[in-house]
Coordinates of N, CA, C and O in Angstrom, one line a residue:
X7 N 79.1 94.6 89.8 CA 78.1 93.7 89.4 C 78.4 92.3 90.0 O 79.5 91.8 90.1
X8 N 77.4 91.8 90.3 CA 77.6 90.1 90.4 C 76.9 89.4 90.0 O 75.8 89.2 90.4
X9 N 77.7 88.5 88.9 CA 76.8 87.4 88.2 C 76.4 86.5 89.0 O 76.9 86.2 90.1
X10 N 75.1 85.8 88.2 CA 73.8 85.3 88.8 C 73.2 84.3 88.2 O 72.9 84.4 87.0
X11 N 72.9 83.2 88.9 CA 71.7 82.6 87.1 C 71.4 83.7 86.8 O 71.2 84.8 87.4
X12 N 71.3 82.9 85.2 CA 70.4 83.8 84.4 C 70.8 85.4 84.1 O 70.3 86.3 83.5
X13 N 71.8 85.1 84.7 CA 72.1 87.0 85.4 C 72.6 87.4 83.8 O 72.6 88.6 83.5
X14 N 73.1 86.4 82.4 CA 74.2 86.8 81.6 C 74.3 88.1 80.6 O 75.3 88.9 80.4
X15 N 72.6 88.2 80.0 CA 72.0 89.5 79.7 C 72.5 90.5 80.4 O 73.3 91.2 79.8
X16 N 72.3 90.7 82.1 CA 72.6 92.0 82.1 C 73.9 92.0 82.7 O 74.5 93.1 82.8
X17 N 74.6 90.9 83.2 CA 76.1 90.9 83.6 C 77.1 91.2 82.5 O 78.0 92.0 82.6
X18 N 76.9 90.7 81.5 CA 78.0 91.1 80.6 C 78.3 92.7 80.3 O 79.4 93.3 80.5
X19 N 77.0 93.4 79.8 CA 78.0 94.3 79.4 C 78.3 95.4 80.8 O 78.5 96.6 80.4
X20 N 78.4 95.1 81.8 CA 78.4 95.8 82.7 C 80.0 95.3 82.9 O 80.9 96.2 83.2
X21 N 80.5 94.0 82.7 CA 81.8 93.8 82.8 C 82.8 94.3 81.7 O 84.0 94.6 81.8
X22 N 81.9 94.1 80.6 CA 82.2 95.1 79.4 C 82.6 96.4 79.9 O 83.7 96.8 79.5
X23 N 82.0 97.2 80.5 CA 82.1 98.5 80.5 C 83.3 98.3 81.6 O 84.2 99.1 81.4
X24 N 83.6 97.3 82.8 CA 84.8 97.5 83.7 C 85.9 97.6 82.8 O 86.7 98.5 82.8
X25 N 86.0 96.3 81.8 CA 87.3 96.2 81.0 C 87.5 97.3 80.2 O 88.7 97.7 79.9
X26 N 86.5 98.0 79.8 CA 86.6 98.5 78.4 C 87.4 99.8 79.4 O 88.5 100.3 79.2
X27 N 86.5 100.0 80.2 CA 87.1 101.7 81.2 C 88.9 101.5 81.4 O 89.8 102.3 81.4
X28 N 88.8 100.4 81.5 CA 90.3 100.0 82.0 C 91.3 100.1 81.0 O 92.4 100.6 81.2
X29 N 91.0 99.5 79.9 CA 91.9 99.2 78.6 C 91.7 100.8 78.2 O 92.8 101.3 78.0
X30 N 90.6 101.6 78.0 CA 91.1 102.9 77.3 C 91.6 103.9 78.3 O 92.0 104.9 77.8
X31 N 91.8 103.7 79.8 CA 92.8 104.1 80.4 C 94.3 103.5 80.4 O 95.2 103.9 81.2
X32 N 94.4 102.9 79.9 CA 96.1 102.1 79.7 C 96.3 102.5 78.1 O 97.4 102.6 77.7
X33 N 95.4 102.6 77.5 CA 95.1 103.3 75.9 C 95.8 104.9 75.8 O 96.8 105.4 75.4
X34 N 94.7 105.1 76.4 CA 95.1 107.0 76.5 C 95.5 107.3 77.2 O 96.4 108.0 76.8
X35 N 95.5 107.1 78.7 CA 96.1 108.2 79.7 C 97.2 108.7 79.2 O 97.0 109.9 79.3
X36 N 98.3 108.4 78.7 CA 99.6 109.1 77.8 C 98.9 110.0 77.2 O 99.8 110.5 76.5
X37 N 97.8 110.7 76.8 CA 97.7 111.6 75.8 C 96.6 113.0 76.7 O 96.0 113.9 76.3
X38 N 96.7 112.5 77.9 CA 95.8 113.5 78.9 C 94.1 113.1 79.1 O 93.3 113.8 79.7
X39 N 93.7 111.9 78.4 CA 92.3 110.9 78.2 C 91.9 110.1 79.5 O 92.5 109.1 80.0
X40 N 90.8 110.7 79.9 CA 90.7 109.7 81.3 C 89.3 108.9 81.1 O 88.3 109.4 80.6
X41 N 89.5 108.0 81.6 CA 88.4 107.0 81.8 C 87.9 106.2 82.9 O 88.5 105.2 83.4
X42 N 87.0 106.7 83.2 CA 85.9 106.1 84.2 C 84.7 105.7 83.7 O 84.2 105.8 82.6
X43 N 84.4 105.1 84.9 CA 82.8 104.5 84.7 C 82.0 104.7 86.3 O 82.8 105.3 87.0
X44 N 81.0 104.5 86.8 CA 79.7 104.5 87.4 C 79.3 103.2 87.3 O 79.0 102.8 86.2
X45 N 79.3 102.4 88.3 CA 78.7 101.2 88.7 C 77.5 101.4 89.6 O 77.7 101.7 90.7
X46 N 76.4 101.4 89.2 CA 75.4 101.8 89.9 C 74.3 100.6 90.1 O 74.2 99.6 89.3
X47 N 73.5 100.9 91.3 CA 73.0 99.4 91.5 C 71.8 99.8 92.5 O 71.9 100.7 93.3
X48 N 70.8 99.2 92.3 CA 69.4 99.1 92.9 C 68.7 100.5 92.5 O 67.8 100.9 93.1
X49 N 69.2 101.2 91.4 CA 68.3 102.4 91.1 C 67.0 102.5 90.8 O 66.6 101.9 89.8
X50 N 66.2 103.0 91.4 CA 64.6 103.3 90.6 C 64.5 103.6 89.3 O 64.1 104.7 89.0
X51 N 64.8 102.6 88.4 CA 64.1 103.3 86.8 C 63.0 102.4 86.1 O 62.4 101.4 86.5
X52 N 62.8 102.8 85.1 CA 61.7 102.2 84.3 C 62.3 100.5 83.9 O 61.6 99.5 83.6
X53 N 63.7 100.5 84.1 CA 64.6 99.7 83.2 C 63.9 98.0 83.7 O 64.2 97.0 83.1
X54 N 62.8 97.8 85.1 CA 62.4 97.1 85.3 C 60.8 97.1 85.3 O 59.9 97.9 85.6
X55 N 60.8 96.2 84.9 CA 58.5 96.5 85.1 C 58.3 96.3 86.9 O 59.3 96.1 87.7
X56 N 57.5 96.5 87.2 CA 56.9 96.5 88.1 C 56.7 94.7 88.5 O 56.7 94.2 89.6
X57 N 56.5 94.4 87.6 CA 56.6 93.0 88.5 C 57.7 92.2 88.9 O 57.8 91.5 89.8
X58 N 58.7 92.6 87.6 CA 60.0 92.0 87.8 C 60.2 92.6 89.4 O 60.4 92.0 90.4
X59 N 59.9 93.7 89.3 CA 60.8 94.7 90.8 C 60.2 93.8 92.3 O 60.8 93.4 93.3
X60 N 58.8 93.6 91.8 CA 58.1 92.8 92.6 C 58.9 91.3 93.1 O 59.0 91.0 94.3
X61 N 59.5 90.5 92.0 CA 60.0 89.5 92.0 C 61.2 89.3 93.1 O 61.5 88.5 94.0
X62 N 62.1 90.6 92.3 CA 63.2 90.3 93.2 C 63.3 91.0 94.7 O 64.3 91.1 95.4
X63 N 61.9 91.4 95.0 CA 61.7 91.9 96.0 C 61.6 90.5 97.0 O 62.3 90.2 98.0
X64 N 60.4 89.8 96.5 CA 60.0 89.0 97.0 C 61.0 87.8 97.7 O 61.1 87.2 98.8
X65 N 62.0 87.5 95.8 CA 62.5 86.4 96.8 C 63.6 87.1 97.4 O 64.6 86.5 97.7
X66 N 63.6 88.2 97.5 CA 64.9 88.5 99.5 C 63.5 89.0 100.0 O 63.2 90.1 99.9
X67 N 62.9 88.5 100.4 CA 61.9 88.6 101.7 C 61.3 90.2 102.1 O 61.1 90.7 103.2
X68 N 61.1 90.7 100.9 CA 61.5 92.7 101.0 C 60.2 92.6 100.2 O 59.7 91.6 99.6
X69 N 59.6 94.3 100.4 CA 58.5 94.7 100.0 C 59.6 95.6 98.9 O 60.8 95.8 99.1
X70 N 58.7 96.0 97.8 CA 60.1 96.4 96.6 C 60.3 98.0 97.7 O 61.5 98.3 97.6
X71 N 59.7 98.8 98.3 CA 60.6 99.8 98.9 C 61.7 99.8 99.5 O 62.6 100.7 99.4
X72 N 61.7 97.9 100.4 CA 62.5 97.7 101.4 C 64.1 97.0 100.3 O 65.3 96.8 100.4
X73 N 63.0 96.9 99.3 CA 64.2 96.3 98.5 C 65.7 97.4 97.8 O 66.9 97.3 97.7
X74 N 64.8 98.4 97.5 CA 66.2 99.5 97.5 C 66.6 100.6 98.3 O 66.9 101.8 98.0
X75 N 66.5 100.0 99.5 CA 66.9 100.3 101.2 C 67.9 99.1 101.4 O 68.9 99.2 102.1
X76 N 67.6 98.1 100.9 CA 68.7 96.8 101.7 C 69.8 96.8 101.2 O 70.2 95.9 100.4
X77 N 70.5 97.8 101.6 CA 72.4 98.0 101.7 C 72.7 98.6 102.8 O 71.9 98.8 103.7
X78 N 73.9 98.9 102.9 CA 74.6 99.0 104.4 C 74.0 100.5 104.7 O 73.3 100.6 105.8
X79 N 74.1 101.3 104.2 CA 73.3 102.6 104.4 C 72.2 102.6 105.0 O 72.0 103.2 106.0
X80 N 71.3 101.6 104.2 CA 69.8 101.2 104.7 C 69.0 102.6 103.6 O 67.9 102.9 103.7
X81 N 69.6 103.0 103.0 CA 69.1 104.3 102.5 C 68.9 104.1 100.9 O 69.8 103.5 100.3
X82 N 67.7 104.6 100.0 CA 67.5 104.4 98.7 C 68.6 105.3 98.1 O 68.6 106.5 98.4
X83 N 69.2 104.9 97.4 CA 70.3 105.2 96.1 C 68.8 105.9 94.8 O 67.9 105.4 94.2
X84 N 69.3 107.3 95.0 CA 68.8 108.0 93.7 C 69.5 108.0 92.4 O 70.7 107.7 92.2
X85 N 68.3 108.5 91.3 CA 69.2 109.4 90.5 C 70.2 109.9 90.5 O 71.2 109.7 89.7
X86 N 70.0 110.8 91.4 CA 70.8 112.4 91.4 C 71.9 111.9 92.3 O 72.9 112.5 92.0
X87 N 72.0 110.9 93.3 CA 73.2 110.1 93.7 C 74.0 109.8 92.7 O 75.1 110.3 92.6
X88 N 73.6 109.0 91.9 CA 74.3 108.2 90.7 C 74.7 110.2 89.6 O 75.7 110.1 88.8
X89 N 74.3 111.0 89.6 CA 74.7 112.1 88.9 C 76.1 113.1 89.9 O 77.0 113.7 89.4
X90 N 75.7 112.7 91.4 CA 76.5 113.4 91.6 C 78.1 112.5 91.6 O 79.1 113.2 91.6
X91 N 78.2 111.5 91.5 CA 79.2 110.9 91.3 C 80.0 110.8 89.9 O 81.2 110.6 89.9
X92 N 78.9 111.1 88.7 CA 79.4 111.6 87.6 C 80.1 112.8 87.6 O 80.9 113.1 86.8
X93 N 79.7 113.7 88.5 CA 80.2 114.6 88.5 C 81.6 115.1 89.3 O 82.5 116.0 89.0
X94 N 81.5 114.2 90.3 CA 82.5 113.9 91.2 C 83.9 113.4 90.0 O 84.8 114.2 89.9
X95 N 83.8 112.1 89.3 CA 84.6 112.0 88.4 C 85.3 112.9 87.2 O 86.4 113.0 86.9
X96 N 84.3 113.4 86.8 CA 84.4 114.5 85.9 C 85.7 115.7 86.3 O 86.5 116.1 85.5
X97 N 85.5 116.0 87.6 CA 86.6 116.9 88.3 C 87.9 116.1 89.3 O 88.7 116.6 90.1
X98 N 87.6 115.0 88.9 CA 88.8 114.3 89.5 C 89.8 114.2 88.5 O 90.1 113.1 88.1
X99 N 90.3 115.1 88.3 CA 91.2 115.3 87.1 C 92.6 114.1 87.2 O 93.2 113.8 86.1
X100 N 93.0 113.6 88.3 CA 94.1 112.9 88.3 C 93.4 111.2 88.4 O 94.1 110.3 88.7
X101 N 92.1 111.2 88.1 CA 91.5 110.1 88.0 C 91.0 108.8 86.7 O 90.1 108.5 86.0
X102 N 92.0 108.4 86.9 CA 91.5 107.5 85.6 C 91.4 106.1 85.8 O 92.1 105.6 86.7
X103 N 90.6 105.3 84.8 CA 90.6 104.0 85.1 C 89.8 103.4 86.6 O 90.1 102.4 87.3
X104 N 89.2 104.2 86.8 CA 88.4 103.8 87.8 C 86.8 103.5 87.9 O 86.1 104.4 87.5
X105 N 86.2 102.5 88.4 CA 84.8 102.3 88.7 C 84.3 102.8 90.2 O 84.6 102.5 91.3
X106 N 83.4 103.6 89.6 CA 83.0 103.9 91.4 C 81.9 103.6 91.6 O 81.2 104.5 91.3
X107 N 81.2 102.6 92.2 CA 80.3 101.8 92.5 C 79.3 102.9 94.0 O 79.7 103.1 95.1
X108 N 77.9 103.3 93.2 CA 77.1 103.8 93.9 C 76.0 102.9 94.1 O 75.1 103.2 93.3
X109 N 75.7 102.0 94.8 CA 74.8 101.2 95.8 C 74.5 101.2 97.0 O 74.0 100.3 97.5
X110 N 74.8 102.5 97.8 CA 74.2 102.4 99.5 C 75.1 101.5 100.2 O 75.0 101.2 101.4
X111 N 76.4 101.0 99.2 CA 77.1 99.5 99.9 C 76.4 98.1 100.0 O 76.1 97.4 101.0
X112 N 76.1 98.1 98.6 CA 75.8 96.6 98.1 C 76.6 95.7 98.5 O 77.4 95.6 97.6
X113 N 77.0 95.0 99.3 CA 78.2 94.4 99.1 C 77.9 92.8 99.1 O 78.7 92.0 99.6
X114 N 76.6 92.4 98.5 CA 76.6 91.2 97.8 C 76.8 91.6 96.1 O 77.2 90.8 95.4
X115 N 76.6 93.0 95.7 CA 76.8 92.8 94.3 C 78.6 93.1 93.8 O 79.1 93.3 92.6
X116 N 79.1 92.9 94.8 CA 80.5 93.4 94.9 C 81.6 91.9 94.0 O 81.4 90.7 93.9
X117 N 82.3 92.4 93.6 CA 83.1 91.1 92.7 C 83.7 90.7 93.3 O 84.4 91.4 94.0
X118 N 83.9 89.3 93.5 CA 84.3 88.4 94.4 C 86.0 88.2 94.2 O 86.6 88.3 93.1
X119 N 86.6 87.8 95.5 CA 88.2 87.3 95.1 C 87.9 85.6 95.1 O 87.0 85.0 95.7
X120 N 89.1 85.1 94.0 CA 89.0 83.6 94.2 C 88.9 83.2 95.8 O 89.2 83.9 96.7
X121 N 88.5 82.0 95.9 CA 88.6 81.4 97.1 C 89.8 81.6 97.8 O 90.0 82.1 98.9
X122 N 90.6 81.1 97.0 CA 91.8 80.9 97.7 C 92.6 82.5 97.6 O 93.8 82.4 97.9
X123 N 92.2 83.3 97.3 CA 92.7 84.7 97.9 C 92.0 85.6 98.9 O 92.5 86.6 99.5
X124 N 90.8 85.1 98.9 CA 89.6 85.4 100.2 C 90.6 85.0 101.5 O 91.1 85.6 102.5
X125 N 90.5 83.6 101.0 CA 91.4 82.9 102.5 C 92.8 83.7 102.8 O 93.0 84.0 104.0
X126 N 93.7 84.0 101.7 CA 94.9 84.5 102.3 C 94.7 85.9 102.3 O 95.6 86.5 103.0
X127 N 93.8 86.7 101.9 CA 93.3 88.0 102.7 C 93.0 87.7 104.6 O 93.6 88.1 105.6
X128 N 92.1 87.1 104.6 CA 91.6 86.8 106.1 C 92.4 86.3 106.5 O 92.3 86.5 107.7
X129 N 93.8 85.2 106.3 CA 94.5 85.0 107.4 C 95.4 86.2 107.0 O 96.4 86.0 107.7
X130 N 95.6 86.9 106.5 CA 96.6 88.3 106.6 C 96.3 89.4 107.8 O 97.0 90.1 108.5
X131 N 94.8 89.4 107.7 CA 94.4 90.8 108.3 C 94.0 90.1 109.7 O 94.1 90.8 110.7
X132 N 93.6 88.6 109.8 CA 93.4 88.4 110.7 C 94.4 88.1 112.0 O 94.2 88.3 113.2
X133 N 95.9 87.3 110.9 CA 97.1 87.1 112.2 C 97.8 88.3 111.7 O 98.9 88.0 111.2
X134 N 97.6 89.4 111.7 CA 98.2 90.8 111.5 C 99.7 90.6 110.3 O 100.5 91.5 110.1
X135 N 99.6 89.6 109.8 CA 101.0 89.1 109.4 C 100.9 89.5 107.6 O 100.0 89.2 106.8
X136 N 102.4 90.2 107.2 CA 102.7 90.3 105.5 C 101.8 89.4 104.8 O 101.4 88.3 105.4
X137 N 101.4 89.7 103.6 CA 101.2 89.2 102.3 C 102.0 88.5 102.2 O 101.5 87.4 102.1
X138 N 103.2 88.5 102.2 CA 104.8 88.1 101.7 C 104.9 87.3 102.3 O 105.4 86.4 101.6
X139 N 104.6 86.7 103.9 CA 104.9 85.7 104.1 C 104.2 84.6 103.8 O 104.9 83.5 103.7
X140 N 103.0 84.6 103.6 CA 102.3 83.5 102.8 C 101.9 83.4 101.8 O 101.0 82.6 101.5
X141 N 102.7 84.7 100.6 CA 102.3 84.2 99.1 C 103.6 84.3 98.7 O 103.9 84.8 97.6
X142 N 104.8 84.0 99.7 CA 106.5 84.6 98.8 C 106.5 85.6 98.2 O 106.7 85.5 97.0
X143 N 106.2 87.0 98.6 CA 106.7 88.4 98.2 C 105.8 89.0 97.9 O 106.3 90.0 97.2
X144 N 104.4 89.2 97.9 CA 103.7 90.2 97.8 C 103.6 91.5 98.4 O 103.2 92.4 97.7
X145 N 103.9 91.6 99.1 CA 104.0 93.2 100.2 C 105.2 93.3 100.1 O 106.1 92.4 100.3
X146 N 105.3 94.9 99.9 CA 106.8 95.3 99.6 C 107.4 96.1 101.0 O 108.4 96.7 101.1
X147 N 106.3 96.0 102.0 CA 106.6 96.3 103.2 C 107.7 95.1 104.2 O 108.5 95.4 105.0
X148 N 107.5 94.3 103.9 CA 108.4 93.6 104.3 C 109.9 93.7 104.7 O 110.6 93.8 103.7
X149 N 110.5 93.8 105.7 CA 111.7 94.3 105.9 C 113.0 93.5 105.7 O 113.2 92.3 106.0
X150 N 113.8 94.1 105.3 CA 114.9 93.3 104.6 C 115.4 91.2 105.8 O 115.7 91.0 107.0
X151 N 115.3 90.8 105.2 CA 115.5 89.3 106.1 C 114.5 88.8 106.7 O 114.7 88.0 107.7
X152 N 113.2 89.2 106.2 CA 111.8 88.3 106.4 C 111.6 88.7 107.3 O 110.7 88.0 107.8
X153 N 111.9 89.9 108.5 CA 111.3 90.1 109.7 C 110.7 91.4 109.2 O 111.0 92.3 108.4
X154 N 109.5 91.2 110.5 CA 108.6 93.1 110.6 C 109.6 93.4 111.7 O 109.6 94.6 112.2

């Protein structure tokens, strides 16, 4: 999910459901209880009128078809997308505490890192260099006396 103006109605309980998936897997997993959730995004349902759909079509510059086409796929996210991933979980038996986010690869509605961990991501992956050297010890890859 990514909050939005205005967004609070439907952002909350969707973050609701991230924590809640999370806490009853640190809850139960000790007792064989697994918990997941389905993050799903740009689906065709009733759950919008037709004008709203119109709206948010319009202001990204999209006709509402083009509007649940515009992810990395380029391809409309169904139903039965969003079912087969329930199902996918369901048999992931060593799986818990996880969200699996079915959007075609939304990746504006993706949850953001603080700024300042954005930045020390991209200078990590970018000068090939440890976590560890620029946050004091995060990567346990790091080889004994600060050298790779």
């Amino acid at each position: 999910f990514n909050p939005g103006k205005d967004f609070g109605p439907y952002a909350l309980p969707k973050a609701a459901v991230v924590a809640l998936t999370k806490q009853y897997a640190l809850d139960y997993g000790s007792h064989g209880i697994r918990s997941n959730a389905i993050n799903a995004d740009r689906i065709r349902t009733a759950l919008f009128s037709e004008d709203v759909l119109k709206e948010r079509a319009q202001a990204r510059g999209l006709t509402p078809d083009d509007y649940f086409r515009n992810n990395l796929l380029q391809q409309e996210v169904y139903d039965t997308d969003v079912a087969q991933g329930f199902l996918n979980l369901a048999l992931a038996e060593k799986t818990t505490g996880s969200i699996i986010t079915i959007d075609g690869g939304n990746i504006a509605a993706s949850p953001r890192y603080p700024a300042s961990r954005r930045w020390l991501l991209a200078i990590t992956f970018a000068a090939g260099k440890e976590l560890s050297r620029l946050d004091g010890g995060f990567s346990p890859s790091l080889k004994k006396g600060g050298k790779n």
